[in-house]
Amino acid sequence: MSFDRDLFLPVSQEDMARRGWDFYDFLLITGDAYVDHPSFGPTIIGRVLEAKGYRVAILSQPDWKDPEAFTALGRPRLGVLISAGNIDSMVAHYTAARKRRHDDAYSPGRRAGLRPDHATVVYSNRVREVFGDIPIIIGGLEASLRRFAHYDYWEDKVRRSILFDAQADILTYGMGEKASIEIAARLASGTPVGEITDVRGTCVAAKFPGVCSYPKVEVPSFEEVSASKEAYARANMVEYQEHDPVVGKAIIQKHGRDFLIVNPPAPPLTTPEMDWVAELPYVREPHPMYDEMGGVPAIEEVRFSVTHNRGCFGACNFCSLAFHQGRTISCRSHESVIREVTALTKHPGFKGYIHDVGGPSATFRRPSCQKQLKCGMCKNRACLAPEPCPNLDADHTDYMMLLRKLRAIPGVKKVFIRSGIRFDYLMKDPSGEFFTDLVQHHISGQLKVAPEHCVDHTLDYMGKPHIEVYEKFREKYFKLNRRYGKDQYLVPYLISSHPGCTLEDAVKLAEWLNKEGHMPEQVQDFYPTPGTLATCMWYTGIDPRTMKPVFVPKTPHDKALQRALMQWRKPQNRKLVLEALHKTGREDLIGYGKRCLVRPDKGQARPEEAEDRGHPHPQGKGRAPSRSKQDNGRFDGRRRVEKKEAAPQGGKPVRKAGWAKAKAPAKKGVKKKG
């Protein structure tokens, strides 16, 4: 499919000439390929400014080694907006093991290397080189999460606020629409960029802290947090607590002789504002200039998906969403989402399936509680973990009614949910009606949820509920699947090597997975991304919430041991699994019983010959059968059976293991036939 390039924002002087432009207002530079879809942040900002009457041109993935590449569209009249793209450029380039990635879904043909490391800084410096004193505004996820002095995992050091390294005039953090509109209006009115210092949701540099007109709090300086891990942890906690649009203060952080001023967050968009942004004239496709390059793979995940909300009060400590979008929920109206889905049914590639109706957490469509609207989010209390707040409002009715309306649109066969069911939030829904709808109508074969671990104190460091909540959810999930004749999987997401997770904890996770009959196909090592509380723990060895020490598995070997335990059946992991079990004194898991993770080395005594170690589940004879990935979590509706087969040449019968359907319980008041 190819679309008329004039439907897109201009990407060349030829495009501008066809529109009759002899000037333009803003140059928007992005580290992603240009995809005109509301899942791409730079596109949203470009379309928002266009709707406000400004002329905006896009420069995507310019050759940062050539300064002239940044002048290809000429000098803009008002300023340059810069984003690294939808994700941090270092995350785009490197794995959690700091190994270079071989492809990039946000680039044409998955080609890697089309943007630099620390793209925001590099692009901004190039623009300053070729355009001199032009106003430069940086934004997007990379700038947002690096707005304070921050630990950089890839360089293993504390870096200054990205505002200073980029030599930019203003940094917008969060989603950025309101801040971008206000900055554009002031620049258009002739206000010098150096005087635009008080826009909410922005950061600026100043010689004196008195430039800030908001109530403010000062955190330890860049020099202090670089020298002291305790100072870094204290600063990080304040930065999180003040990230609140209702009661948050401005934050001052000294950098050398200058002061970083982080103004309070911008208010979240109202429902009418969300509707307006979502319904701007997006083409919802990559620019046709990429057709011959293989397209842009990132569109495949979102082409027929709908974002209906923003913000997340789940506040997982390893996730950047709370520090970027905030904990306050914004949502679109039913009518707006219905209009978008109706339009999707007319797309030439639409086959009847809406792949997702979600957001940061799919089921959040209302404030966590009414108190939050007046008093802001609680500074020292999470809404869901370790236990749900008594004031939590977990009614899913509004989301359920929205999905029912979408299912009824002509041309829509199925509406799926893939972007994050919070099982702990779902379990607090007083009616349970949404859970029934979810199982019956909105799962595409498997549901992915994120228990992350099974050990209580590790989950506390993660900011996740304890495993009993997941187990109750799983039990109800399969009960509903049986009731409605569904055969749907449940796939748990898990993280290895998170701060607070010891090797003993990793062994317990392997035990739990073995008991559940699940071995993950892929394992996610903890990734210390900029700005999160868990990254602070990883760097400092301190929990910033309590200022107490926390164990951190840091060395490659420590992490390899934990990762291997989560995939203990893989032959290549055997040596590491044995080492981990010996180190933790868990030799009871080396043997032939159902509980055991690996067999002993050749020559070691069989379990019936060894002394019972007194564990609650003694080793049994015979090896537990391997459970394939097709069996993930689906044991509730089946029972284990053994079949005797005739032995060859009169020997002993051979027992073969297999699965058989469990007998359904007899219904009360129904007589058996025959």
XYZ file of C-alpha atoms in Angstrom:
674
model
C 0.000 0.000 0.000
C 1.288 3.427 -0.929
C -0.271 6.720 0.146
C -0.104 10.196 -1.391
C 2.937 11.922 0.095
C 1.049 15.230 0.205
C -1.100 13.765 3.000
C 2.014 13.748 5.203
C 3.912 16.630 6.748
C 6.530 17.875 4.239
C 9.900 16.131 4.338
C 11.662 18.061 1.534
C 11.793 21.458 -0.111
C 9.923 19.932 -3.051
C 7.055 19.009 -0.705
C 6.964 22.569 0.604
C 7.047 24.015 -2.903
C 3.992 21.959 -3.903
C 2.172 23.536 -0.960
C 3.246 26.985 -2.061
C 5.379 27.596 1.032
C 8.184 30.123 0.775
C 8.967 29.694 4.503
C 8.093 27.362 7.329
C 7.904 27.820 11.097
C 9.292 24.734 12.803
C 11.721 22.002 11.830
C 10.954 18.783 13.694
C 13.918 16.368 13.837
C 13.330 12.767 14.922
C 15.565 9.749 15.387
C 12.803 7.438 14.132
C 11.659 7.013 10.581
C 8.698 9.290 9.910
C 5.510 7.323 10.617
C 2.387 9.484 10.568
C 0.586 7.682 13.370
C -0.576 8.852 16.832
C 1.607 6.219 18.504
C 4.694 8.234 17.475
C 5.378 11.207 19.744
C 7.135 13.496 17.216
C 4.224 13.013 14.801
C 1.739 14.062 17.483
C 3.650 17.280 18.188
C 3.960 18.013 14.471
C 0.245 17.525 13.866
C -0.714 19.537 16.980
C 1.349 22.533 15.837
C 0.017 22.185 12.296
C -3.551 22.273 13.679
C -2.669 25.501 15.503
C -1.738 27.131 12.214
C 2.043 26.639 12.119
C 3.998 25.284 9.179
C 5.921 22.201 10.300
C 8.435 20.134 8.326
C 9.905 16.765 9.323
C 13.564 15.767 9.117
C 13.830 12.100 10.059
C 17.067 10.275 10.836
C 19.437 12.862 9.317
C 23.061 11.866 8.755
C 24.554 13.236 11.961
C 28.070 12.968 10.554
C 27.273 15.581 7.910
C 26.304 19.038 9.213
C 24.793 19.935 5.826
C 22.175 17.199 6.255
C 20.545 19.434 8.874
C 20.128 22.284 6.397
C 18.320 20.200 3.757
C 14.986 21.924 4.451
C 16.434 25.382 5.027
C 16.281 27.462 8.179
C 12.907 27.510 9.958
C 11.385 30.825 10.974
C 10.690 30.117 14.676
C 12.727 27.185 15.939
C 13.819 23.553 15.872
C 12.124 20.747 17.828
C 14.251 17.643 18.480
C 13.360 14.123 19.660
C 15.403 10.921 19.691
C 12.190 9.070 18.792
C 9.756 6.834 20.623
C 12.410 5.237 22.850
C 15.737 6.230 24.338
C 18.394 5.945 21.630
C 20.668 3.878 23.880
C 17.876 1.368 24.566
C 17.243 1.265 20.820
C 20.895 0.418 20.194
C 21.924 -1.877 23.070
C 20.628 -4.909 24.956
C 20.607 -5.168 28.761
C 24.007 -6.874 28.385
C 25.284 -3.740 26.573
C 25.568 -5.677 23.309
C 24.809 -3.852 20.073
C 21.428 -4.687 18.578
C 21.410 -5.967 15.009
C 18.193 -4.289 13.885
C 15.889 -1.374 14.641
C 12.115 -1.683 14.216
C 11.797 2.114 14.070
C 14.026 2.378 10.989
C 13.250 1.474 7.364
C 13.870 -2.181 6.618
C 14.895 -2.718 10.273
C 18.258 -1.231 9.397
C 20.365 -0.483 12.483
C 22.691 2.487 12.883
C 20.573 5.216 11.306
C 20.686 7.378 14.428
C 23.577 8.132 16.795
C 24.020 7.158 20.416
C 22.541 9.907 22.635
C 20.671 11.121 19.582
C 19.049 14.149 21.241
C 22.420 15.577 22.222
C 24.063 14.888 18.860
C 21.194 16.323 16.796
C 20.956 19.414 18.978
C 24.668 20.117 18.767
C 24.575 19.776 14.973
C 21.652 22.214 14.753
C 23.524 24.703 16.939
C 26.531 24.296 14.651
C 24.638 25.043 11.427
C 21.916 27.459 12.600
C 23.675 29.319 15.407
C 21.399 30.957 17.962
C 18.099 29.563 16.662
C 15.684 28.443 19.458
C 16.138 24.716 20.135
C 13.489 22.771 22.078
C 14.216 19.136 22.924
C 11.576 16.639 23.986
C 10.422 13.045 23.718
C 11.095 10.121 26.027
C 14.896 10.411 25.956
C 14.872 14.068 26.991
C 12.041 13.566 29.483
C 13.758 10.780 31.455
C 17.138 12.540 31.370
C 15.905 15.950 32.493
C 17.781 15.762 35.822
C 21.340 14.683 36.511
C 20.988 10.934 35.905
C 22.875 7.660 35.939
C 23.750 6.410 32.461
C 24.032 2.613 32.420
C 25.969 2.453 29.161
C 28.711 4.842 30.299
C 28.441 3.719 33.943
C 28.492 7.257 35.260
C 26.247 10.119 36.295
C 25.606 12.542 33.446
C 24.409 16.141 33.599
C 20.864 17.031 32.674
C 20.515 16.458 28.946
C 19.511 20.120 28.614
C 23.131 21.180 29.223
C 24.788 18.535 27.045
C 22.406 19.326 24.180
C 22.987 23.099 24.432
C 19.216 23.449 24.044
C 17.123 26.400 25.179
C 14.110 24.515 26.531
C 13.374 20.884 27.406
C 9.766 19.668 27.356
C 9.026 16.614 29.484
C 5.992 14.370 29.572
C 3.723 14.176 26.537
C 4.397 17.792 25.592
C 1.352 19.050 23.675
C 0.412 21.904 26.022
C 3.996 23.010 26.555
C 4.752 22.924 22.814
C 1.661 24.989 21.966
C 2.534 27.640 24.562
C 6.197 27.831 23.527
C 5.208 28.159 19.853
C 2.737 30.938 20.630
C 5.314 32.927 22.595
C 7.967 32.530 19.905
C 5.466 33.589 17.247
C 4.606 36.692 19.278
C 8.258 37.742 19.264
C 9.201 36.705 22.811
C 12.930 35.858 22.967
C 13.442 32.189 23.812
C 15.591 33.183 26.819
C 12.535 34.788 28.408
C 10.352 31.675 28.104
C 11.216 30.230 31.504
C 7.908 29.532 33.262
C 6.017 27.070 31.034
C 4.737 24.091 33.005
C 6.165 20.794 31.817
C 9.478 22.366 30.777
C 13.048 22.724 32.023
C 15.380 25.659 31.453
C 18.862 26.696 32.553
C 19.395 29.917 34.506
C 22.148 31.831 36.267
C 19.957 32.430 39.313
C 17.234 30.210 40.863
C 15.048 33.291 41.368
C 14.026 33.018 37.694
C 11.589 30.320 38.825
C 8.240 31.825 39.874
C 6.698 28.604 41.262
C 7.010 27.189 44.795
C 10.217 25.211 44.620
C 12.460 22.666 46.306
C 16.177 22.161 45.721
C 17.801 18.754 45.346
C 21.518 17.885 45.624
C 23.585 19.302 42.782
C 25.047 17.425 39.828
C 28.409 17.493 41.567
C 26.928 16.081 44.792
C 24.974 13.258 43.150
C 28.056 12.364 41.105
C 30.170 12.043 44.250
C 27.647 10.580 46.705
C 25.249 7.709 46.065
C 23.231 8.710 49.122
C 22.756 12.173 47.632
C 21.742 10.621 44.310
C 19.090 8.458 46.023
C 17.691 11.422 47.980
C 17.470 13.536 44.827
C 15.815 10.758 42.827
C 13.060 10.301 45.402
C 12.236 14.015 45.517
C 12.133 14.124 41.717
C 9.534 11.345 41.749
C 7.443 12.790 44.558
C 7.163 16.238 42.960
C 6.127 14.846 39.575
C 2.487 15.697 40.219
C 0.395 18.261 38.292
C -1.760 19.089 41.341
C 0.711 19.641 44.186
C 4.135 19.198 42.574
C 6.703 21.937 43.144
C 9.375 23.196 40.778
C 12.742 21.513 41.353
C 16.086 23.292 41.319
C 19.331 21.393 40.731
C 22.648 23.201 40.480
C 25.023 22.247 37.666
C 28.337 24.013 38.166
C 27.615 27.750 38.131
C 24.220 27.314 36.476
C 20.875 26.153 37.809
C 18.563 23.607 36.213
C 14.971 24.728 36.734
C 12.364 22.009 36.283
C 8.944 23.647 36.312
C 5.969 21.687 37.698
C 4.332 19.183 35.324
C 1.777 20.392 32.812
C -1.819 19.501 33.673
C -2.948 16.276 31.986
C -5.115 16.651 28.919
C -8.856 16.732 29.497
C -11.072 14.261 27.647
C -12.002 16.815 24.928
C -8.296 17.665 24.501
C -7.407 13.966 24.255
C -10.102 13.528 21.615
C -8.777 16.490 19.628
C -5.190 15.221 19.634
C -6.223 11.676 18.711
C -8.388 12.756 15.783
C -5.954 15.009 13.949
C -5.489 13.995 10.273
C -2.916 11.225 10.753
C -2.327 9.023 7.714
C -1.555 6.158 10.139
C 1.190 4.874 7.816
C 4.943 5.280 7.252
C 5.919 7.912 4.709
C 5.975 6.449 1.162
C 9.666 7.332 0.787
C 10.316 4.112 2.770
C 8.357 1.813 0.447
C 11.424 0.706 -1.504
C 13.442 0.298 1.700
C 11.172 -2.340 3.204
C 8.803 -0.064 5.078
C 8.985 0.638 8.823
C 8.297 -2.513 10.886
C 7.158 -0.611 13.990
C 3.850 0.234 12.291
C 2.767 -3.415 12.304
C 2.163 -3.426 16.061
C 0.036 -0.294 16.071
C -1.564 0.114 12.637
C -4.916 -1.278 13.809
C -4.558 -0.411 17.487
C -6.190 2.396 19.447
C -4.797 4.347 22.399
C -7.621 5.357 24.711
C -5.759 6.515 27.837
C -2.574 7.996 29.288
C -0.824 7.831 32.629
C -0.316 4.920 35.008
C -0.861 4.735 38.770
C 0.571 1.205 38.810
C 3.977 2.803 39.477
C 6.206 -0.244 38.911
C 9.665 0.841 40.026
C 11.420 -0.481 36.903
C 9.059 1.318 34.507
C 9.556 4.841 33.174
C 5.878 5.586 32.528
C 5.151 7.179 35.901
C 8.147 9.504 35.484
C 7.173 10.407 31.926
C 3.384 10.443 31.580
C 2.683 10.720 35.301
C 0.364 8.771 37.594
C -2.782 10.738 36.733
C -5.109 9.092 34.211
C -6.459 10.872 31.139
C -8.838 9.148 28.747
C -10.689 9.688 25.503
C -14.444 9.672 25.137
C -16.315 6.638 23.816
C -17.460 8.660 20.814
C -13.892 9.560 19.821
C -12.659 5.963 20.021
C -15.705 4.747 18.079
C -14.982 7.287 15.325
C -11.379 6.110 15.089
C -12.290 2.413 14.911
C -15.020 3.134 12.351
C -12.426 4.915 10.209
C -10.057 1.939 10.577
C -12.670 -0.380 9.069
C -12.283 1.574 5.822
C -8.494 1.130 5.723
C -7.531 -1.006 2.685
C -5.532 -3.392 4.866
C -8.160 -3.877 7.588
C -9.314 -7.497 8.006
C -11.787 -7.046 10.826
C -9.456 -7.191 13.828
C -8.651 -4.352 16.225
C -5.351 -5.501 17.695
C -5.495 -3.433 20.851
C -7.546 -0.877 22.734
C -5.035 0.132 25.336
C -2.386 2.473 26.601
C 0.173 2.322 29.409
C -2.229 0.025 31.285
C -5.236 -0.940 29.230
C -7.882 -0.968 31.945
C -7.199 2.456 33.509
C -9.984 4.871 32.519
C -10.600 6.719 35.766
C -8.669 8.279 38.647
C -7.354 5.795 41.187
C -9.488 7.604 43.767
C -11.445 10.851 44.072
C -9.003 12.283 46.616
C -6.311 12.372 43.946
C -8.176 15.020 41.932
C -7.926 17.588 44.762
C -4.847 16.491 46.688
C -2.673 14.901 44.020
C -1.163 11.438 44.177
C -0.015 10.176 47.593
C 3.734 10.727 47.897
C 4.543 7.718 50.045
C 1.821 5.281 49.019
C 1.373 3.263 45.827
C -2.186 2.640 44.688
C -1.819 -1.100 44.025
C 1.251 -2.543 45.728
C 2.128 -4.242 47.935
C -1.617 -4.176 48.663
C -4.347 -2.100 47.007
C -5.156 1.168 48.741
C -8.525 1.063 50.579
C -9.588 4.140 48.563
C -8.887 2.470 45.203
C -11.690 2.750 42.663
C -11.400 -0.388 40.511
C -14.705 -0.240 38.643
C -14.134 -1.501 35.062
C -17.652 -0.730 33.809
C -16.728 2.236 31.601
C -13.963 0.317 29.810
C -16.223 -2.717 29.403
C -18.994 -0.612 27.843
C -16.504 0.983 25.449
C -15.323 -2.429 24.256
C -18.890 -3.635 23.795
C -19.635 -0.631 21.592
C -16.526 -1.300 19.503
C -17.478 -4.950 19.024
C -20.799 -3.817 17.562
C -19.288 -1.620 14.819
C -20.031 -3.061 11.343
C -16.917 -4.616 9.860
C -15.286 -5.368 13.234
C -14.906 -9.089 13.888
C -12.822 -9.012 17.067
C -11.458 -6.433 19.488
C -8.368 -7.605 21.349
C -6.480 -6.265 24.365
C -2.714 -6.670 24.328
C -1.193 -3.656 26.052
C -1.229 -4.508 29.712
C -4.007 -5.976 31.818
C -3.235 -5.141 35.452
C -4.344 -8.399 37.024
C -4.172 -6.934 40.537
C -6.452 -4.072 39.507
C -8.784 -6.483 37.727
C -9.082 -8.653 40.841
C -10.378 -5.634 42.791
C -13.221 -4.989 40.338
C -16.337 -5.352 42.513
C -18.574 -6.837 39.808
C -16.283 -9.257 37.965
C -18.345 -8.725 34.811
C -15.422 -7.310 32.858
C -13.316 -10.405 33.597
C -16.027 -12.524 31.971
C -16.118 -10.259 28.899
C -12.324 -10.340 28.690
C -12.176 -14.144 28.550
C -15.099 -14.466 26.143
C -14.258 -11.751 23.639
C -10.899 -9.976 23.964
C -8.057 -12.517 24.057
C -6.251 -13.538 20.897
C -5.229 -17.042 21.951
C -3.094 -15.984 24.882
C -3.104 -13.316 27.546
C 0.178 -11.814 28.701
C 0.353 -10.463 32.227
C 3.264 -9.434 34.424
C 3.693 -11.052 37.846
C 7.492 -10.456 37.308
C 8.634 -12.692 40.216
C 7.336 -14.877 43.032
C 9.359 -13.801 46.104
C 7.687 -11.191 48.310
C 10.632 -8.932 49.098
C 11.792 -8.941 45.454
C 8.284 -7.955 44.379
C 8.325 -5.176 46.998
C 11.476 -3.755 45.400
C 9.735 -3.971 42.023
C 6.596 -2.264 43.277
C 4.483 -5.291 42.314
C 1.788 -7.238 44.221
C 2.711 -10.499 45.920
C 2.432 -13.712 43.929
C -0.741 -14.878 45.688
C -2.650 -12.197 43.787
C -1.442 -13.576 40.463
C -2.237 -17.134 41.510
C -5.810 -16.181 42.402
C -6.123 -14.355 39.088
C -4.795 -17.381 37.209
C -7.198 -19.712 38.980
C -10.167 -17.540 38.060
C -8.881 -17.077 34.504
C -8.820 -20.813 33.811
C -12.113 -21.340 35.606
C -13.741 -18.840 33.231
C -12.004 -20.434 30.247
C -13.456 -23.822 31.175
C -16.881 -22.342 31.748
C -17.024 -20.788 28.289
C -15.251 -23.576 26.425
C -12.145 -21.505 25.672
C -8.653 -22.893 25.184
C -6.528 -19.808 25.882
C -3.036 -19.572 27.322
C -1.728 -17.373 30.098
C 1.830 -16.153 29.633
C 3.587 -14.521 32.615
C 6.219 -11.842 32.052
C 9.201 -12.184 34.398
C 12.340 -10.176 35.154
C 15.662 -11.614 36.252
C 18.408 -9.825 38.195
C 16.207 -7.005 39.491
C 17.659 -5.046 42.446
C 16.763 -6.899 45.620
C 16.706 -10.322 43.937
C 19.303 -12.654 45.439
C 20.485 -15.933 43.954
C 18.342 -17.720 46.557
C 15.337 -15.767 45.291
C 16.154 -16.767 41.720
C 16.194 -20.441 42.768
C 12.767 -20.000 44.359
C 11.507 -18.492 41.111
C 12.818 -21.514 39.188
C 11.042 -23.807 41.688
C 7.825 -21.870 41.211
C 8.096 -22.014 37.432
C 8.759 -25.745 37.581
C 5.702 -26.242 39.771
C 3.657 -24.170 37.306
C 4.975 -26.171 34.356
C 6.270 -23.077 32.610
C 9.699 -22.249 31.254
C 9.889 -18.841 29.557
C 10.831 -18.838 25.896
C 12.549 -15.490 26.444
C 14.000 -13.976 29.605
C 14.155 -10.249 30.324
C 17.146 -9.139 32.370
C 16.551 -6.014 34.401
C 17.517 -3.019 32.241
C 18.638 0.134 34.130
C 16.956 2.778 31.971
C 17.340 6.475 32.872
C 15.281 7.974 35.668
C 13.510 4.985 37.250
C 13.574 4.170 40.960
C 14.883 0.676 40.193
C 17.783 2.178 38.214
C 18.560 4.307 41.249
C 18.665 1.108 43.348
C 20.882 -0.574 40.760
C 23.388 2.286 40.715
C 23.425 3.252 44.382
C 22.646 -0.015 46.171
C 20.086 2.025 48.142
C 16.302 1.882 48.098
C 15.443 5.607 47.730
C 12.066 5.037 49.419
C 13.678 3.931 52.682
C 17.366 4.881 52.195
C 18.254 1.338 53.276
C 20.806 -0.877 51.471
C 19.536 -3.230 48.781
C 21.344 -6.189 47.210
C 22.071 -5.732 43.497
C 23.163 -8.562 41.152
C 25.560 -6.559 38.977
C 28.274 -8.727 37.501
C 27.647 -10.492 34.190
C 28.155 -13.845 35.916
C 25.653 -13.059 38.696
C 23.090 -12.103 36.079
C 23.855 -15.164 33.956
C 23.194 -17.429 36.944
C 19.790 -15.859 37.574
C 18.864 -15.923 33.898
C 19.883 -19.583 33.525
C 17.681 -20.599 36.450
C 14.633 -19.245 34.632
C 15.444 -21.534 31.677
C 16.811 -24.487 33.575
C 15.804 -27.104 30.990
C 18.049 -25.691 28.284
C 21.122 -27.937 27.974
C 23.439 -24.949 27.580
C 22.324 -23.677 31.007
C 23.027 -26.900 32.910
C 26.450 -25.876 34.204
C 25.204 -22.517 35.473
C 22.126 -24.074 37.081
C 24.261 -26.631 38.921
C 26.596 -23.866 40.102
C 23.662 -21.807 41.384
C 22.128 -24.755 43.223
C 25.447 -25.666 44.870
C 26.085 -22.026 45.856
C 22.691 -21.744 47.527
C 22.791 -25.155 49.201
C 19.826 -26.367 47.164
C 21.213 -29.738 46.092
C 17.745 -31.122 46.830
C 16.783 -29.745 43.414
C 19.415 -31.910 41.700
C 17.912 -35.318 41.013
C 15.128 -37.221 39.287
C 11.991 -36.151 41.110
C 9.273 -33.842 39.897
C 10.670 -30.990 41.974
C 14.172 -31.309 40.581
C 15.539 -28.852 38.068
C 18.490 -30.883 36.723
C 19.745 -34.454 36.885
C 22.917 -35.169 38.825
C 26.251 -35.718 37.156
C 27.013 -39.249 36.015
C 28.114 -41.472 38.850
C 26.140 -39.574 41.506
C 23.824 -41.670 43.657
C 20.188 -41.909 42.579
C 17.733 -40.208 44.932
C 16.444 -43.464 46.419
C 19.994 -44.288 47.484
C 20.680 -40.861 48.947
C 19.785 -39.745 52.438
C 16.485 -37.857 52.693
C 17.339 -34.219 53.338
C 14.081 -33.569 55.141
C 12.559 -31.254 52.546
C 8.754 -31.168 52.546
C 8.530 -32.771 49.098
C 10.940 -35.780 48.989
C 12.334 -36.749 45.632
C 10.398 -39.438 43.808
C 11.495 -42.057 41.339
C 11.263 -41.324 37.653
C 11.785 -38.016 35.976
C 8.948 -35.551 35.681
C 7.731 -35.279 32.107
C 8.727 -32.199 30.197
C 5.886 -29.760 29.706
C 6.035 -28.038 26.386
C 5.226 -24.410 25.777
C 1.834 -25.503 24.490
C 1.024 -26.635 28.037
C 1.667 -23.243 29.638
C -0.606 -22.977 32.635
C -3.340 -25.148 31.170
C -3.231 -27.972 33.689
C -6.408 -26.968 35.502
C -8.687 -28.676 32.985
C -6.698 -31.886 32.577
C -5.377 -34.694 34.721
C -2.176 -36.685 34.570
C -2.624 -40.286 33.365
C -0.388 -43.223 32.642
C -1.176 -45.916 30.069
C 0.111 -49.460 30.335
C 1.241 -50.915 27.051
C 2.108 -54.487 26.299
C 5.759 -55.161 27.012
C 7.999 -56.468 24.240
C 8.849 -60.200 24.491
C 6.949 -60.731 27.721
C 8.856 -58.146 29.761
C 7.371 -55.700 32.277
C 4.630 -53.371 31.024
C 5.862 -50.001 29.779
C 4.235 -46.924 31.267
C 3.704 -44.010 28.908
C 2.726 -40.599 30.202
C 0.057 -38.566 28.520
C -2.672 -36.010 29.040
C -6.380 -36.752 29.184
C -9.330 -34.474 29.591
C -10.476 -34.220 33.171
C -14.005 -35.349 33.822
C -16.337 -32.427 34.189
C -18.010 -32.328 37.612
C -21.550 -33.632 37.577
C -24.127 -30.880 37.608
C -26.578 -30.875 40.479
C -30.036 -32.110 39.580
C -28.939 -33.704 36.296
C -29.142 -37.477 36.028
C -26.546 -39.417 34.096
C -27.755 -41.111 30.932
C -27.927 -44.878 30.731
